[in-house]
Amino acid sequence: MKRKQRMVLLLLSVMLCSSILAACGKDSSESKTTAGDGAGAKVEKIVFAMISFNRIPDNLDRITNAINEITIPKIGVEIDYKLYGPVDYAQKVNLALQSGEQMDLFTTLGQFTSYVSKNQVYPLEDLLPEYGKELTAILDKDFGPDLLKATTLNGHIYGIPVNKGMSIPTNFVYNADMLKEAGFTADDIRSVHDLPAIFEAVKQKHPDAVPFGPINVNPSDTSLLQLLKGSHQVDFLSDTTGIGVVVGDEGKVVNFYETDLFKEGAQMMRDWFNKGYLEKDAATTSITASDLIASGRGFSYMGGYGGLEAAKALSAQTGKNLEMKRIAPYYFETGAVNMVSWMLSSTTKAPEAAVKFLNLLYTDEALINTILYGIEGEDYVKVDEHHVKYPDGKDANTVGYTAMLSTGVVGSESMQYQLEGVDWSDVELKLKENKETQKSPYFGFIFDPSEVKTQMSAVTNVVNQYLPGLICGVLDPDTTIPKFVEALNNAGAEDIIRSKQEQLDQWIAAQISGK
């Protein structure tokens, strides 16, 4: 009996050991599976904050689900998709960054140096070789290996530029039917100086129309600075405040708002305002020019657009027959590259997952077009390899979801669908113009504002106080600009200019020495 008991115990021991070994083998196998990307991997969740220039739908769940049906199997990343309009975007992002709310991936919209100086962004140079190889390869192919110098500061890569046509000349966008009714043609638009006569004729024909409006609002923007920049080769030296610019190639940093160039531009806008070409509340309005045009009351605005086909998309958005005419060239400065760049929050808990998503965003056709156009068959219909249209009876304002006006702020443009009727060769033209547009001799210089952060913040507040009224013509430049400049100097503008000049001189010396 004892011998039989010993045999049973031995068999139980062998079975137990076998079970343990089998379990160990099973755990080891599962560990290898979860270590990779895609199906079966450990899924990490990130917040992706996107800007849309189209109507924001009340419910994004079905689009978020469609995005995750792509990202989870392919890279093991789940996206919490946040969508904000241009008025709210920067405020929402900044609030999240300051409060500690999760905000893993966002775009700069002209605040590159501000985010870097506040230590709000995560360096990417150690992540890209492993998680962004395809991304960097496509950027190198389309723009060359030096592109990321425009988003590199103190040896750290802080942003990924949008892979698009970045040469964006100033275009006059107008209702072509109203132009014809006023007795003019596109050939009559050669420069900004031709516009007042057209505005006057439009007012005579349409007394209730608003001849000209701001492209963006709060703060209002009539694209005057962009016009002056391209027409007179102004390099803002990676800073959108206008404090410390170089005009031409003299290498001297000056306060843009003290120049005759800015005063003449502000006086032009004042003249337009006094003649009734802008609305009386142009500086504070919450209605963009495209909204006015869509309502039938607006005639035109100025905006920066690459290529020659943007008016077709704008026509689809507004429901009006819009055309555009270039009235000023573009001038390539560093800000042209880092102005619209994607950044990781310095507080992100999943930097690898965020870069994996970025990599897919620039290289996966299904992902980028889901984000831009929604779900095929519901929000858009495929026409051919490169083109889509809205479902029958729908347009940009009535379709369930579209963010098609954000094609220039996300992903790779060469992988994005275009609306039916847009010439695909326009995409190729944009990339061609990237290489042919005149570049500032200071392209690649990035101003580090860390030593004058306090002054930068104070100056920005002053600019926000005075600039909208000046570039919308609401304020008289003769009396306002002296007060503006005095307030800027009191806020520390001269310290900023001095710091910029020192850094620019050092940068120029390094270029000469070949360092």
Coordinates of C-alpha atoms in Angstrom, one line a residue:
M1 CA 0.0 0.0 0.0
K2 CA 2.8 2.3 0.9
R3 CA 4.5 1.5 -2.4
K4 CA 1.3 2.4 -4.3
Q5 CA 0.9 5.7 -2.4
R6 CA 4.5 6.6 -3.3
M7 CA 3.8 5.9 -6.9
V8 CA 0.7 8.1 -6.8
L9 CA 2.7 11.0 -5.2
L10 CA 5.4 10.6 -7.8
L11 CA 2.9 10.8 -10.6
L12 CA 1.3 13.9 -9.0
S13 CA 4.7 15.5 -8.7
V14 CA 5.5 14.9 -12.4
M15 CA 2.1 16.2 -13.4
L16 CA 2.5 19.4 -11.3
C17 CA 6.0 20.0 -12.6
S18 CA 4.7 19.5 -16.2
S19 CA 1.9 22.0 -15.5
I20 CA 4.3 24.6 -14.1
L21 CA 6.7 24.2 -17.1
A22 CA 3.8 24.5 -19.5
A23 CA 2.5 27.6 -17.7
C24 CA 6.0 29.1 -17.9
G25 CA 6.2 28.3 -21.5
K26 CA 2.9 29.9 -22.1
D27 CA 3.9 33.1 -20.2
S28 CA 7.1 33.3 -22.2
S29 CA 5.2 33.1 -25.5
E30 CA 2.6 35.7 -24.4
S31 CA 5.4 38.1 -23.4
K32 CA 7.0 37.9 -26.8
T33 CA 3.6 38.6 -28.4
T34 CA 3.0 41.6 -26.3
A35 CA 6.4 43.0 -26.9
G36 CA 5.7 43.8 -30.5
D37 CA 3.3 46.1 -32.3
G38 CA -0.1 45.3 -33.7
A39 CA -2.6 42.6 -32.9
G40 CA -2.1 41.1 -29.5
A41 CA 0.2 43.8 -28.3
K42 CA -0.2 45.8 -25.2
V43 CA -2.3 48.8 -26.3
E44 CA -1.2 52.2 -25.2
K45 CA -3.6 55.2 -25.3
I46 CA -2.6 58.7 -26.4
V47 CA -4.5 62.0 -26.8
F48 CA -4.2 63.4 -30.4
A49 CA -5.3 67.0 -30.6
M50 CA -6.2 68.0 -34.2
I51 CA -7.3 71.4 -35.6
S52 CA -10.2 71.6 -38.1
F53 CA -11.2 74.5 -40.2
N54 CA -14.5 72.8 -41.0
R55 CA -17.6 72.4 -38.8
I56 CA -16.9 70.4 -35.7
P57 CA -19.4 67.6 -35.3
D58 CA -21.1 67.1 -32.0
N59 CA -20.0 63.4 -31.7
L60 CA -16.6 62.1 -32.9
D61 CA -17.1 58.6 -31.6
R62 CA -17.5 56.9 -34.9
I63 CA -14.5 58.6 -36.4
T64 CA -12.4 57.8 -33.3
N65 CA -13.5 54.2 -33.6
A66 CA -12.5 54.2 -37.3
I67 CA -9.1 55.6 -36.5
N68 CA -8.5 53.0 -33.8
E69 CA -9.6 50.2 -36.2
I70 CA -6.4 51.1 -38.1
T71 CA -4.0 52.0 -35.3
I72 CA -4.6 49.3 -32.8
P73 CA -3.9 46.3 -35.1
K74 CA -1.0 48.0 -36.8
I75 CA 0.9 49.7 -34.0
G76 CA -0.9 48.8 -30.7
V77 CA -1.9 52.5 -30.1
E78 CA -5.4 53.7 -29.2
I79 CA -6.2 57.3 -30.0
D80 CA -8.3 59.6 -28.0
Y81 CA -9.2 62.0 -30.8
K82 CA -9.8 65.7 -29.8
L83 CA -10.9 68.1 -32.5
Y84 CA -10.9 71.9 -32.1
G85 CA -11.6 74.8 -34.3
P86 CA -9.0 77.5 -35.1
V87 CA -10.4 79.9 -32.5
D88 CA -10.2 77.3 -29.7
Y89 CA -7.2 75.2 -30.6
A90 CA -4.2 77.0 -29.1
Q91 CA -6.2 77.8 -26.0
K92 CA -7.3 74.2 -25.5
V93 CA -3.8 72.9 -26.0
N94 CA -2.1 75.5 -23.7
L95 CA -4.7 74.9 -21.0
A96 CA -4.0 71.1 -21.1
L97 CA -0.3 71.6 -21.0
Q98 CA -0.4 74.0 -18.1
S99 CA -3.0 72.0 -16.1
G100 CA -1.4 68.6 -16.6
E101 CA -4.3 67.2 -18.5
Q102 CA -3.2 64.5 -20.9
M103 CA -2.3 66.0 -24.2
D104 CA 0.3 63.8 -26.0
L105 CA 0.4 65.1 -29.5
F106 CA -0.4 68.6 -30.9
T107 CA 0.6 71.0 -33.5
T108 CA 2.5 74.3 -33.1
L109 CA 0.5 76.8 -35.2
G110 CA 3.3 79.3 -35.0
Q111 CA 4.3 78.7 -31.4
F112 CA 7.3 76.5 -31.9
T113 CA 9.8 78.5 -29.9
S114 CA 7.3 79.4 -27.2
Y115 CA 6.6 75.7 -26.5
V116 CA 10.3 74.9 -26.5
S117 CA 11.2 77.8 -24.2
K118 CA 8.6 76.7 -21.7
N119 CA 9.9 73.1 -21.6
Q120 CA 6.5 71.9 -22.8
V121 CA 7.8 69.5 -25.5
Y122 CA 9.5 66.2 -25.6
P123 CA 12.8 65.7 -27.6
L124 CA 12.5 63.3 -30.4
E125 CA 16.1 62.5 -31.6
D126 CA 16.3 59.3 -29.6
L127 CA 12.9 58.1 -30.6
L128 CA 12.9 58.7 -34.3
P129 CA 15.6 56.1 -35.3
E130 CA 13.5 53.3 -33.8
Y131 CA 9.9 54.4 -34.1
G132 CA 10.0 57.0 -36.9
K133 CA 12.2 55.4 -39.6
E134 CA 9.6 55.5 -42.3
L135 CA 8.6 59.1 -41.3
T136 CA 12.2 60.5 -41.6
A137 CA 12.8 58.6 -44.8
I138 CA 9.8 60.2 -46.5
L139 CA 10.8 63.7 -45.3
D140 CA 14.4 63.1 -46.5
K141 CA 13.0 62.0 -49.9
D142 CA 10.6 64.9 -50.4
F143 CA 12.7 67.8 -48.8
G144 CA 16.3 66.6 -48.2
P145 CA 18.2 65.6 -45.1
D146 CA 18.4 69.1 -43.6
L147 CA 14.6 69.7 -43.0
L148 CA 14.7 68.8 -39.3
K149 CA 17.3 71.5 -38.7
A150 CA 14.3 73.9 -38.7
T151 CA 12.9 72.1 -35.7
T152 CA 16.2 71.5 -33.9
L153 CA 17.3 73.7 -31.0
N154 CA 20.3 73.1 -28.8
G155 CA 20.9 69.7 -30.4
H156 CA 17.3 68.5 -29.7
I157 CA 14.7 67.7 -32.4
Y158 CA 11.4 69.1 -31.0
G159 CA 9.0 68.8 -33.9
I160 CA 8.0 67.0 -37.1
P161 CA 7.0 69.4 -39.9
V162 CA 4.0 68.7 -42.0
N163 CA 5.0 67.1 -45.3
K164 CA 3.4 69.5 -47.6
G165 CA 4.0 72.4 -50.0
M166 CA 5.4 75.0 -47.5
S167 CA 5.8 77.8 -50.0
I168 CA 2.5 79.6 -49.5
P169 CA 2.3 82.8 -51.5
T170 CA -0.3 85.4 -50.5
N171 CA -3.4 85.0 -52.5
F172 CA -6.4 87.2 -53.0
V173 CA -9.5 84.9 -52.6
Y174 CA -12.7 86.3 -54.1
N175 CA -16.2 85.5 -55.2
A176 CA -15.7 85.3 -59.0
D177 CA -19.4 85.9 -59.8
M178 CA -19.4 89.2 -57.8
L179 CA -16.1 90.2 -59.4
K180 CA -17.7 89.8 -62.9
E181 CA -20.8 91.7 -61.8
A182 CA -18.6 94.5 -60.7
G183 CA -17.1 94.7 -64.2
F184 CA -13.7 93.3 -63.5
T185 CA -11.7 90.1 -64.4
A186 CA -8.8 88.2 -62.8
D187 CA -6.5 90.1 -65.2
D188 CA -7.3 93.3 -63.4
I189 CA -5.8 91.9 -60.1
R190 CA -2.0 92.4 -60.4
S191 CA -1.1 93.6 -56.9
V192 CA -2.7 94.8 -53.7
H193 CA -2.9 98.3 -55.1
D194 CA -5.5 97.2 -57.6
L195 CA -7.9 96.1 -54.9
P196 CA -9.5 99.4 -53.7
A197 CA -11.1 100.1 -57.1
I198 CA -12.5 96.6 -57.1
F199 CA -13.8 96.9 -53.6
E200 CA -15.5 100.2 -54.5
A201 CA -17.2 98.6 -57.5
V202 CA -18.4 95.6 -55.5
K203 CA -19.9 98.0 -52.9
Q204 CA -21.7 99.9 -55.6
K205 CA -23.2 96.7 -57.1
H206 CA -23.8 95.1 -53.7
P207 CA -24.4 97.8 -51.0
D208 CA -24.9 95.2 -48.2
A209 CA -21.7 93.3 -49.1
V210 CA -18.5 93.3 -47.0
P211 CA -15.8 93.7 -49.7
F212 CA -12.9 92.4 -47.5
G213 CA -12.6 90.4 -44.2
P214 CA -10.2 88.8 -41.9
I215 CA -9.3 85.2 -42.7
N216 CA -9.0 84.3 -39.0
V217 CA -10.6 85.9 -36.0
N218 CA -9.8 86.4 -32.3
P219 CA -7.2 87.8 -32.8
S220 CA -8.3 89.0 -36.2
D221 CA -5.9 88.5 -39.1
T222 CA -6.1 90.1 -42.5
S223 CA -2.8 88.5 -43.6
L224 CA -1.2 91.9 -43.9
L225 CA 2.0 90.7 -42.2
Q226 CA 2.2 87.8 -44.6
L227 CA 1.8 90.2 -47.5
L228 CA 4.5 92.5 -46.3
K229 CA 6.8 89.6 -45.5
G230 CA 6.7 88.1 -49.0
S231 CA 6.7 91.4 -50.8
H232 CA 9.7 92.9 -48.9
Q233 CA 11.7 89.8 -47.8
V234 CA 11.1 90.0 -44.1
D235 CA 12.6 87.2 -41.9
F236 CA 10.8 87.0 -38.6
L237 CA 13.6 84.9 -37.2
S238 CA 11.4 82.0 -35.9
D239 CA 9.2 84.4 -33.9
T240 CA 5.7 85.5 -34.8
T241 CA 5.6 88.5 -32.4
G242 CA 7.3 90.8 -34.9
I243 CA 9.8 91.9 -32.3
G244 CA 13.2 91.5 -33.9
V245 CA 13.1 90.9 -37.7
V246 CA 15.6 91.3 -40.5
V247 CA 14.5 93.0 -43.7
G248 CA 16.5 91.9 -46.7
D249 CA 20.1 90.6 -46.2
E250 CA 21.7 93.3 -44.1
G251 CA 21.7 91.2 -40.9
K252 CA 20.4 94.0 -38.7
V253 CA 17.6 93.0 -36.3
V254 CA 14.9 95.7 -35.9
N255 CA 11.5 96.1 -34.4
F256 CA 9.1 95.4 -37.3
Y257 CA 6.5 97.7 -35.8
E258 CA 8.9 100.7 -35.9
T259 CA 9.6 100.3 -39.6
D260 CA 8.1 102.4 -42.4
L261 CA 7.1 99.2 -44.1
F262 CA 4.7 98.3 -41.2
K263 CA 3.4 101.8 -41.0
E264 CA 2.6 102.0 -44.7
G265 CA 0.7 98.6 -44.5
A266 CA -1.3 99.7 -41.5
Q267 CA -2.2 103.0 -43.2
M268 CA -3.4 101.0 -46.2
M269 CA -5.7 98.9 -44.0
R270 CA -6.9 102.1 -42.3
D271 CA -7.8 103.6 -45.6
W272 CA -9.8 100.4 -46.5
F273 CA -11.5 100.5 -43.2
N274 CA -12.5 104.2 -43.5
K275 CA -14.0 103.6 -47.0
G276 CA -16.2 100.8 -45.6
Y277 CA -14.4 97.8 -47.2
L278 CA -14.2 96.1 -43.8
E279 CA -16.8 95.7 -41.1
K280 CA -16.7 98.1 -38.2
D281 CA -16.0 95.3 -35.8
A282 CA -13.4 93.7 -38.0
A283 CA -10.8 93.6 -35.1
T284 CA -13.1 91.8 -32.7
T285 CA -15.5 89.9 -34.9
S286 CA -16.1 86.2 -34.4
I287 CA -17.1 85.7 -38.1
T288 CA -14.4 84.8 -40.6
A289 CA -14.3 86.0 -44.2
S290 CA -15.2 82.5 -45.4
D291 CA -18.2 82.5 -43.2
L292 CA -19.3 85.8 -44.7
I293 CA -18.7 84.5 -48.2
A294 CA -20.8 81.4 -47.5
S295 CA -23.6 83.6 -46.2
G296 CA -23.6 85.6 -49.4
R297 CA -22.4 88.8 -47.8
G298 CA -18.7 88.5 -48.1
F299 CA -16.6 89.2 -51.2
S300 CA -12.9 88.5 -50.5
Y301 CA -10.0 88.0 -48.2
M302 CA -6.2 87.4 -48.3
G303 CA -4.7 84.1 -47.3
G304 CA -1.6 82.0 -47.8
Y305 CA -2.1 78.9 -50.1
G306 CA 0.3 76.6 -51.9
G307 CA -0.3 75.5 -55.4
L308 CA -3.0 76.9 -57.7
E309 CA -6.0 74.7 -56.8
A310 CA -7.0 75.7 -53.3
A311 CA -9.9 77.8 -54.5
K312 CA -11.7 74.7 -55.6
A313 CA -11.7 73.3 -52.0
L314 CA -12.7 76.7 -50.7
S315 CA -15.6 76.8 -53.2
A316 CA -16.8 73.4 -51.9
Q317 CA -16.6 74.7 -48.4
T318 CA -18.5 77.9 -48.9
G319 CA -20.9 76.9 -51.7
K320 CA -19.7 79.9 -53.8
N321 CA -17.7 80.2 -57.0
L322 CA -14.4 81.2 -55.6
E323 CA -11.1 82.0 -57.4
M324 CA -7.8 83.2 -56.2
K325 CA -4.9 85.3 -57.6
R326 CA -1.4 85.5 -56.2
I327 CA -0.5 89.0 -55.2
A328 CA 2.8 88.5 -53.4
P329 CA 5.5 85.8 -53.5
Y330 CA 6.5 83.7 -50.6
Y331 CA 9.8 84.2 -48.7
F332 CA 11.2 81.0 -47.1
E333 CA 12.3 81.5 -43.5
T334 CA 12.8 78.9 -40.8
G335 CA 9.3 79.6 -39.5
A336 CA 7.9 78.3 -42.8
V337 CA 9.0 74.8 -41.7
N338 CA 8.4 74.8 -37.9
M339 CA 5.3 77.0 -38.0
V340 CA 3.2 73.9 -38.5
S341 CA 5.0 71.0 -36.8
W342 CA 3.7 68.2 -34.6
M343 CA 5.1 68.0 -31.1
L344 CA 5.0 65.6 -28.1
S345 CA 4.1 67.0 -24.8
S346 CA 6.9 66.9 -22.2
T347 CA 4.5 65.3 -19.8
T348 CA 3.5 62.4 -22.1
K349 CA 3.6 59.0 -20.5
A350 CA 3.8 57.2 -23.8
P351 CA 6.4 58.9 -26.0
E352 CA 7.1 55.8 -28.0
A353 CA 3.4 55.2 -28.8
A354 CA 3.0 58.9 -29.8
V355 CA 6.0 58.6 -32.3
K356 CA 4.6 55.3 -33.6
F357 CA 1.3 57.1 -34.4
L358 CA 3.2 60.0 -36.0
N359 CA 5.1 57.6 -38.1
L360 CA 1.8 56.0 -39.3
L361 CA 0.2 59.4 -39.8
Y362 CA 2.8 60.4 -42.4
T363 CA 3.0 57.0 -44.1
D364 CA -0.5 55.3 -44.0
E365 CA -3.0 56.4 -46.6
A366 CA -6.0 54.9 -44.8
L367 CA -5.2 56.7 -41.6
I368 CA -4.6 60.1 -42.9
N369 CA -7.7 60.1 -45.1
T370 CA -9.9 58.8 -42.3
I371 CA -8.8 61.8 -40.2
L372 CA -9.4 64.2 -43.1
Y373 CA -12.5 62.8 -44.7
G374 CA -14.1 60.4 -42.3
I375 CA -15.6 57.1 -43.3
E376 CA -15.9 56.0 -46.9
G377 CA -19.5 55.7 -48.1
E378 CA -20.8 57.8 -45.2
D379 CA -18.7 61.0 -45.3
Y380 CA -17.1 60.7 -48.7
V381 CA -17.2 58.7 -51.9
K382 CA -14.0 57.6 -53.7
V383 CA -13.9 58.9 -57.3
D384 CA -10.5 57.5 -58.4
E385 CA -7.1 56.8 -57.0
H386 CA -6.5 60.4 -55.8
H387 CA -10.0 62.0 -55.7
V388 CA -13.1 61.9 -53.5
K389 CA -16.4 63.8 -53.4
Y390 CA -19.2 64.2 -50.9
P391 CA -22.1 61.8 -50.9
D392 CA -25.1 62.8 -53.1
G393 CA -27.0 65.7 -51.5
K394 CA -24.2 66.5 -49.1
D395 CA -21.5 69.2 -48.9
A396 CA -18.9 70.3 -46.5
N397 CA -21.5 71.9 -44.2
T398 CA -24.0 69.1 -44.1
V399 CA -21.9 65.9 -44.3
G400 CA -21.5 64.0 -41.0
Y401 CA -17.8 64.7 -40.8
T402 CA -15.0 66.3 -42.7
A403 CA -11.8 68.0 -41.9
M404 CA -10.7 68.4 -45.5
L405 CA -9.6 72.0 -45.0
S406 CA -6.9 70.7 -42.6
T407 CA -5.0 68.9 -45.4
G408 CA -2.1 71.4 -45.0
V409 CA -1.6 70.9 -41.3
V410 CA -1.3 67.1 -40.9
G411 CA 0.6 64.2 -42.4
S412 CA 2.0 63.8 -45.9
E413 CA 0.1 65.7 -48.6
S414 CA 1.2 63.2 -51.3
M415 CA -0.9 60.6 -49.5
Q416 CA -4.0 62.7 -49.0
Y417 CA -7.0 62.5 -51.2
Q418 CA -8.1 65.6 -53.1
L419 CA -11.6 66.8 -53.8
E420 CA -13.0 65.9 -57.2
G421 CA -11.9 68.5 -59.7
V422 CA -8.6 69.4 -58.1
D423 CA -5.7 68.7 -60.4
W424 CA -3.4 66.1 -58.8
S425 CA -0.4 67.7 -60.5
D426 CA -1.0 70.6 -58.0
V427 CA 0.5 68.5 -55.3
E428 CA 3.6 67.9 -57.4
L429 CA 3.7 71.7 -58.1
K430 CA 3.8 72.5 -54.4
L431 CA 6.8 70.2 -53.8
K432 CA 8.5 71.7 -56.8
E433 CA 8.0 75.2 -55.4
N434 CA 9.4 74.2 -52.1
K435 CA 12.7 73.9 -53.9
E436 CA 12.4 77.0 -56.1
T437 CA 11.1 79.6 -53.7
Q438 CA 13.6 82.2 -52.6
K439 CA 15.1 81.4 -49.1
S440 CA 16.2 83.9 -46.5
P441 CA 20.0 83.9 -46.0
Y442 CA 19.1 83.1 -42.4
F443 CA 17.1 80.0 -43.1
G444 CA 17.8 77.5 -40.4
F445 CA 18.3 80.1 -37.6
I446 CA 16.1 79.5 -34.6
F447 CA 15.9 82.1 -31.9
D448 CA 16.2 80.7 -28.4
P449 CA 14.0 83.0 -26.2
S450 CA 14.9 81.3 -22.9
E451 CA 16.9 84.3 -21.6
V452 CA 14.1 86.7 -22.4
K453 CA 11.0 84.6 -21.6
T454 CA 9.5 87.2 -19.3
Q455 CA 9.9 89.9 -21.9
M456 CA 8.5 87.7 -24.6
S457 CA 5.4 87.1 -22.6
A458 CA 4.9 90.8 -21.8
V459 CA 5.5 91.8 -25.5
T460 CA 3.1 89.1 -26.7
N461 CA 0.4 90.7 -24.5
V462 CA 1.1 94.1 -26.0
V463 CA 1.0 92.8 -29.6
N464 CA -2.3 91.1 -28.9
Q465 CA -3.7 94.3 -27.6
Y466 CA -2.7 96.6 -30.5
L467 CA -2.0 94.5 -33.6
P468 CA -5.5 93.3 -34.5
G469 CA -6.8 96.9 -34.5
L470 CA -3.9 98.1 -36.6
I471 CA -4.0 95.3 -39.3
C472 CA -7.8 95.6 -39.6
G473 CA -7.7 99.4 -39.9
V474 CA -9.8 100.0 -36.8
L475 CA -7.0 102.0 -35.1
D476 CA -5.3 105.1 -36.6
P477 CA -1.7 104.2 -37.2
D478 CA -0.5 107.8 -36.9
T479 CA -1.6 108.0 -33.3
T480 CA -1.6 104.3 -32.3
I481 CA 1.8 103.1 -33.6
P482 CA 3.8 105.5 -31.3
K483 CA 1.8 104.2 -28.3
F484 CA 2.3 100.6 -29.5
V485 CA 6.0 101.0 -29.8
E486 CA 6.3 102.7 -26.4
A487 CA 4.3 99.9 -24.8
L488 CA 6.5 97.3 -26.5
N489 CA 9.7 98.9 -25.3
N490 CA 8.3 99.1 -21.7
A491 CA 7.6 95.4 -22.0
G492 CA 11.2 94.6 -22.9
A493 CA 11.2 94.7 -26.7
E494 CA 14.8 96.1 -26.8
D495 CA 16.0 93.2 -24.7
I496 CA 14.6 90.7 -27.2
I497 CA 16.1 92.5 -30.1
R498 CA 19.5 92.6 -28.4
S499 CA 19.3 88.9 -27.6
K500 CA 18.3 88.1 -31.2
Q501 CA 21.1 90.1 -32.7
E502 CA 23.7 88.4 -30.5
Q503 CA 22.4 84.9 -31.4
L504 CA 22.1 85.8 -35.1
D505 CA 25.6 87.1 -35.2
Q506 CA 26.9 83.9 -33.6
W507 CA 24.9 81.8 -36.1
I508 CA 26.2 83.8 -39.1
A509 CA 29.8 83.4 -37.8
A510 CA 29.2 79.6 -37.4
Q511 CA 28.0 79.4 -41.0
I512 CA 31.0 81.2 -42.3
S513 CA 33.4 79.0 -40.4
G514 CA 31.5 75.9 -41.5
K515 CA 30.6 74.7 -38.0

